[in-house]
mmCIF file of C-alpha atoms in Angstrom:
data_model
loop_
_atom_site.group_PDB
_atom_site.id
_atom_site.type_symbol
_atom_site.label_atom_id
_atom_site.label_comp_id
_atom_site.label_asym_id
_atom_site.label_seq_id
_atom_site.Cartn_x
_atom_site.Cartn_y
_atom_site.Cartn_z
ATOM 1 C CA MET A 1 -9.884 18.828 27.643
ATOM 2 C CA THR A 2 -11.010 16.459 24.814
ATOM 3 C CA GLY A 3 -9.646 12.853 24.259
ATOM 4 C CA GLN A 4 -7.366 14.141 21.295
ATOM 5 C CA ASP A 5 -5.899 16.848 23.626
ATOM 6 C CA ALA A 6 -4.989 14.253 26.189
ATOM 7 C CA LEU A 7 -3.476 12.079 23.819
ATOM 8 C CA GLN A 8 -1.356 14.834 22.322
ATOM 9 C CA SER A 9 -0.317 15.892 25.857
ATOM 10 C CA ALA A 10 0.504 12.443 26.718
ATOM 11 C CA THR A 11 2.671 11.710 23.549
ATOM 12 C CA LEU A 12 4.348 15.134 23.752
ATOM 13 C CA ASP A 13 6.616 14.519 26.495
ATOM 14 C CA GLU A 14 7.369 10.886 25.629
ATOM 15 C CA PRO A 15 10.893 9.710 24.773
ATOM 16 C CA ILE A 16 11.523 9.281 21.091
ATOM 17 C CA GLY A 17 12.143 5.785 21.367
ATOM 18 C CA ASP A 18 8.669 5.081 22.641
ATOM 19 C CA THR A 19 7.337 7.124 19.896
ATOM 20 C CA ILE A 20 9.238 5.129 17.216
ATOM 21 C CA LEU A 21 8.140 1.819 18.938
ATOM 22 C CA ARG A 22 4.466 2.849 18.876
ATOM 23 C CA ASP A 23 4.893 3.786 15.310
ATOM 24 C CA VAL A 24 6.572 0.355 14.464
ATOM 25 C CA LYS A 25 3.822 -1.450 16.344
ATOM 26 C CA THR A 26 1.022 0.407 14.376
ATOM 27 C CA ILE A 27 2.788 -0.404 11.221
ATOM 28 C CA GLY A 28 2.925 -4.057 12.074
ATOM 29 C CA HIS A 29 -0.769 -4.117 13.080
ATOM 30 C CA LYS A 30 -1.705 -2.560 9.684
ATOM 31 C CA MET A 31 0.622 -5.159 7.884
ATOM 32 C CA ARG A 32 -1.047 -7.820 9.622
ATOM 33 C CA HIS A 33 -4.454 -6.662 8.077
ATOM 34 C CA VAL A 34 -3.015 -6.711 4.732
ATOM 35 C CA LEU A 35 -1.376 -10.055 4.798
ATOM 36 C CA LEU A 36 -4.605 -11.595 6.487
ATOM 37 C CA PRO A 37 -7.259 -9.454 5.017
ATOM 38 C CA LYS A 38 -10.665 -9.429 6.778
ATOM 39 C CA LYS A 39 -13.744 -8.012 4.783
ATOM 40 C CA GLU A 40 -15.450 -6.440 7.647
ATOM 41 C CA ASP A 41 -12.481 -4.624 9.486
ATOM 42 C CA GLY A 42 -12.815 -0.840 8.958
ATOM 43 C CA ASN A 43 -10.771 0.000 12.109
ATOM 44 C CA MET A 44 -7.618 0.260 9.936
ATOM 45 C CA LEU A 45 -8.851 3.155 7.883
ATOM 46 C CA ALA A 46 -9.763 5.105 11.081
ATOM 47 C CA ASP A 47 -6.209 5.760 12.281
ATOM 48 C CA TRP A 48 -4.215 6.607 8.964
ATOM 49 C CA ASP A 49 -0.514 6.953 8.478
ATOM 50 C CA LEU A 50 1.830 7.356 5.720
ATOM 51 C CA TRP A 51 4.998 5.805 7.428
ATOM 52 C CA GLY A 52 4.231 2.237 6.389
ATOM 53 C CA PRO A 53 3.398 3.164 2.841
ATOM 54 C CA LEU A 54 6.405 5.215 2.537
ATOM 55 C CA ILE A 55 8.682 2.288 3.624
ATOM 56 C CA LEU A 56 6.974 -0.131 1.394
ATOM 57 C CA CYS A 57 7.265 2.103 -1.477
ATOM 58 C CA LEU A 58 10.828 2.585 -0.854
ATOM 59 C CA ILE A 59 11.395 -1.201 -0.430
ATOM 60 C CA TYR A 60 9.352 -1.881 -3.780
ATOM 61 C CA ALA A 61 11.242 0.794 -5.736
ATOM 62 C CA VAL A 62 14.700 -0.054 -4.539
ATOM 63 C CA CYS A 63 14.210 -3.781 -5.300
ATOM 64 C CA GLU A 64 12.728 -3.305 -8.789
ATOM 65 C CA CYS A 65 15.544 -1.034 -9.744
ATOM 66 C CA GLN A 66 18.123 -3.475 -8.708
ATOM 67 C CA ILE A 67 17.358 -5.882 -11.619
ATOM 68 C CA ALA A 68 17.838 -3.080 -14.068
ATOM 69 C CA THR A 69 20.960 -2.213 -15.805
ATOM 70 C CA PRO A 70 23.096 0.351 -13.925
ATOM 71 C CA ASP A 71 22.208 3.278 -16.389
ATOM 72 C CA GLN A 72 18.558 2.492 -15.962
ATOM 73 C CA ARG A 73 18.364 2.211 -12.144
ATOM 74 C CA GLU A 74 17.601 5.914 -11.346
ATOM 75 C CA THR A 75 14.951 6.102 -13.865
ATOM 76 C CA LEU A 76 13.388 2.821 -12.768
ATOM 77 C CA PHE A 77 13.434 3.953 -9.278
ATOM 78 C CA ALA A 78 11.778 7.347 -10.079
ATOM 79 C CA ALA A 79 9.219 5.603 -12.224
ATOM 80 C CA ALA A 80 8.252 3.101 -9.531
ATOM 81 C CA PHE A 81 7.896 5.925 -6.739
ATOM 82 C CA PHE A 82 5.857 8.103 -9.232
ATOM 83 C CA VAL A 83 3.609 5.202 -10.294
ATOM 84 C CA ILE A 84 2.941 4.311 -6.613
ATOM 85 C CA TRP A 85 2.022 7.762 -5.384
ATOM 86 C CA VAL A 86 0.426 9.412 -8.327
ATOM 87 C CA GLY A 87 -1.540 5.916 -8.893
ATOM 88 C CA ALA A 88 -2.667 6.024 -5.320
ATOM 89 C CA ILE A 89 -3.838 9.638 -5.621
ATOM 90 C CA VAL A 90 -5.834 8.815 -8.668
ATOM 91 C CA VAL A 91 -7.526 5.782 -7.400
ATOM 92 C CA THR A 92 -8.177 7.887 -4.237
ATOM 93 C CA VAL A 93 -9.841 10.940 -6.261
ATOM 94 C CA ASN A 94 -11.815 8.302 -8.139
ATOM 95 C CA SER A 95 -13.287 6.734 -5.114
ATOM 96 C CA VAL A 96 -13.970 10.103 -3.436
ATOM 97 C CA LEU A 97 -15.763 11.181 -6.537
ATOM 98 C CA LEU A 98 -17.905 7.947 -6.267
ATOM 99 C CA GLY A 99 -18.945 8.919 -2.783
ATOM 100 C CA ALA A 100 -16.575 6.954 -0.767
ATOM 101 C CA LYS A 101 -16.890 7.484 3.072
ATOM 102 C CA VAL A 102 -13.358 7.955 3.914
ATOM 103 C CA SER A 103 -10.930 10.801 3.715
ATOM 104 C CA PHE A 104 -8.258 11.164 1.054
ATOM 105 C CA PHE A 105 -5.461 10.082 3.380
ATOM 106 C CA GLN A 106 -7.267 7.138 4.513
ATOM 107 C CA THR A 107 -7.393 5.627 1.005
ATOM 108 C CA VAL A 108 -3.889 6.538 0.208
ATOM 109 C CA CYS A 109 -2.785 4.880 3.436
ATOM 110 C CA LEU A 110 -4.639 1.611 2.520
ATOM 111 C CA LEU A 111 -3.389 1.544 -0.966
ATOM 112 C CA GLY A 112 -0.048 1.890 0.228
ATOM 113 C CA TYR A 113 -0.114 -0.764 2.794
ATOM 114 C CA CYS A 114 -1.620 -3.055 0.290
ATOM 115 C CA ILE A 115 1.701 -2.827 -1.856
ATOM 116 C CA ALA A 116 3.356 -5.174 0.799
ATOM 117 C CA PRO A 117 2.781 -8.318 -1.137
ATOM 118 C CA LEU A 118 4.231 -6.667 -4.408
ATOM 119 C CA ALA A 119 7.176 -5.400 -2.271
ATOM 120 C CA ALA A 120 7.817 -8.866 -0.949
ATOM 121 C CA SER A 121 7.594 -10.234 -4.475
ATOM 122 C CA ALA A 122 10.256 -7.548 -5.704
ATOM 123 C CA PHE A 123 12.485 -8.606 -2.767
ATOM 124 C CA LEU A 124 12.240 -12.121 -3.548
ATOM 125 C CA GLY A 125 12.810 -11.694 -7.211
ATOM 126 C CA LEU A 126 16.329 -10.445 -6.395
ATOM 127 C CA PHE A 127 17.349 -13.748 -5.457
ATOM 128 C CA TRP A 128 16.536 -15.406 -8.809
ATOM 129 C CA ASN A 129 15.963 -13.374 -11.843
ATOM 130 C CA ASN A 130 14.058 -16.102 -13.839
ATOM 131 C CA ILE A 131 11.123 -14.716 -15.797
ATOM 132 C CA ILE A 132 8.911 -17.637 -14.794
ATOM 133 C CA TYR A 133 9.687 -17.413 -11.138
ATOM 134 C CA ARG A 134 9.198 -13.588 -11.252
ATOM 135 C CA GLY A 135 6.110 -13.964 -13.206
ATOM 136 C CA LEU A 136 4.641 -16.407 -10.650
ATOM 137 C CA LEU A 137 5.636 -14.244 -7.693
ATOM 138 C CA ASN A 138 4.197 -10.991 -9.264
ATOM 139 C CA THR A 139 0.751 -12.822 -10.120
ATOM 140 C CA LEU A 140 0.473 -14.141 -6.628
ATOM 141 C CA ALA A 141 1.464 -10.722 -5.256
ATOM 142 C CA PHE A 142 -0.902 -9.089 -7.584
ATOM 143 C CA ILE A 143 -3.913 -11.283 -6.671
ATOM 144 C CA TRP A 144 -3.106 -10.773 -2.818
ATOM 145 C CA SER A 145 -2.706 -6.913 -3.292
ATOM 146 C CA THR A 146 -5.893 -6.656 -5.080
ATOM 147 C CA ASN A 147 -7.809 -8.982 -2.754
ATOM 148 C CA ALA A 148 -6.667 -7.105 0.227
ATOM 149 C CA SER A 149 -7.662 -3.659 -0.971
ATOM 150 C CA VAL A 150 -11.014 -4.871 -2.592
ATOM 151 C CA GLY A 151 -12.075 -6.048 0.674
ATOM 152 C CA PHE A 152 -11.682 -2.550 2.099
ATOM 153 C CA PHE A 153 -13.055 -0.792 -0.994
ATOM 154 C CA THR A 154 -16.404 -2.777 -1.068
ATOM 155 C CA GLY A 155 -17.386 -1.190 2.180
ATOM 156 C CA ILE A 156 -16.753 2.498 1.417
ATOM 157 C CA VAL A 157 -18.859 2.926 -1.652
ATOM 158 C CA THR A 158 -22.440 1.989 -2.404
ATOM 159 C CA GLU A 159 -23.212 -1.266 -3.815
ATOM 160 C CA GLU A 160 -24.064 0.049 -7.331
ATOM 161 C CA ARG A 161 -20.704 1.927 -7.561
ATOM 162 C CA LYS A 162 -18.657 -0.947 -6.342
ATOM 163 C CA TYR A 163 -17.200 -1.973 -9.535
ATOM 164 C CA LEU A 164 -16.382 1.564 -10.561
ATOM 165 C CA ALA A 165 -14.246 1.887 -7.380
ATOM 166 C CA VAL A 166 -12.674 -1.451 -7.639
ATOM 167 C CA TYR A 167 -11.582 -1.294 -11.314
ATOM 168 C CA PRO A 168 -8.838 1.491 -11.014
ATOM 169 C CA VAL A 169 -7.676 -0.519 -7.874
ATOM 170 C CA PHE A 170 -7.339 -3.520 -10.161
ATOM 171 C CA LEU A 171 -5.322 -1.603 -12.804
ATOM 172 C CA PHE A 172 -3.152 0.226 -10.261
ATOM 173 C CA TYR A 173 -1.947 -3.167 -8.766
ATOM 174 C CA LEU A 174 -1.705 -4.683 -12.359
ATOM 175 C CA ILE A 175 0.585 -1.848 -13.403
ATOM 176 C CA LEU A 176 2.828 -2.323 -10.303
ATOM 177 C CA ALA A 177 3.029 -6.008 -10.830
ATOM 178 C CA PHE A 178 3.722 -6.333 -14.503
ATOM 179 C CA GLY A 179 4.137 -2.808 -15.705
ATOM 180 C CA LEU A 180 7.452 -1.830 -14.363
#
């Protein structure tokens, strides 16, 4: 019996509350790596999941659509959701084509978790819809998200291709911070 088989048999019979608690702890652990990024920590990429990115995407999309007029909310929600997932896929395909040493889902997971500062900015923007306040929040969130993800991206591609991998990440977070 391999280690993976032992893990599956151990979690197959566990109560659903334990499963949810384990997943919440995993999401919290990964969020800590995004909020306090370390350049040399590749452990986060080894165990990918899409629950955290999905939750962050929903928080971001719901908060962004709340400041729109009622007739534009559905469109803005769909646009935010679409831009996050398709943008993450495009950035992932770019890094894989550049020779990144990670799987497709690992990169999508990383990009999804790194929108946490942007989701927080969108949430805080609900309390005061001032253009200067939102601009400052979005600028700070953009820098934080980019810094957190660039720290991971620099280690997965060769040195000479580092900027080719990081530039689409920069554009991805720039669009999320100021384009929607």
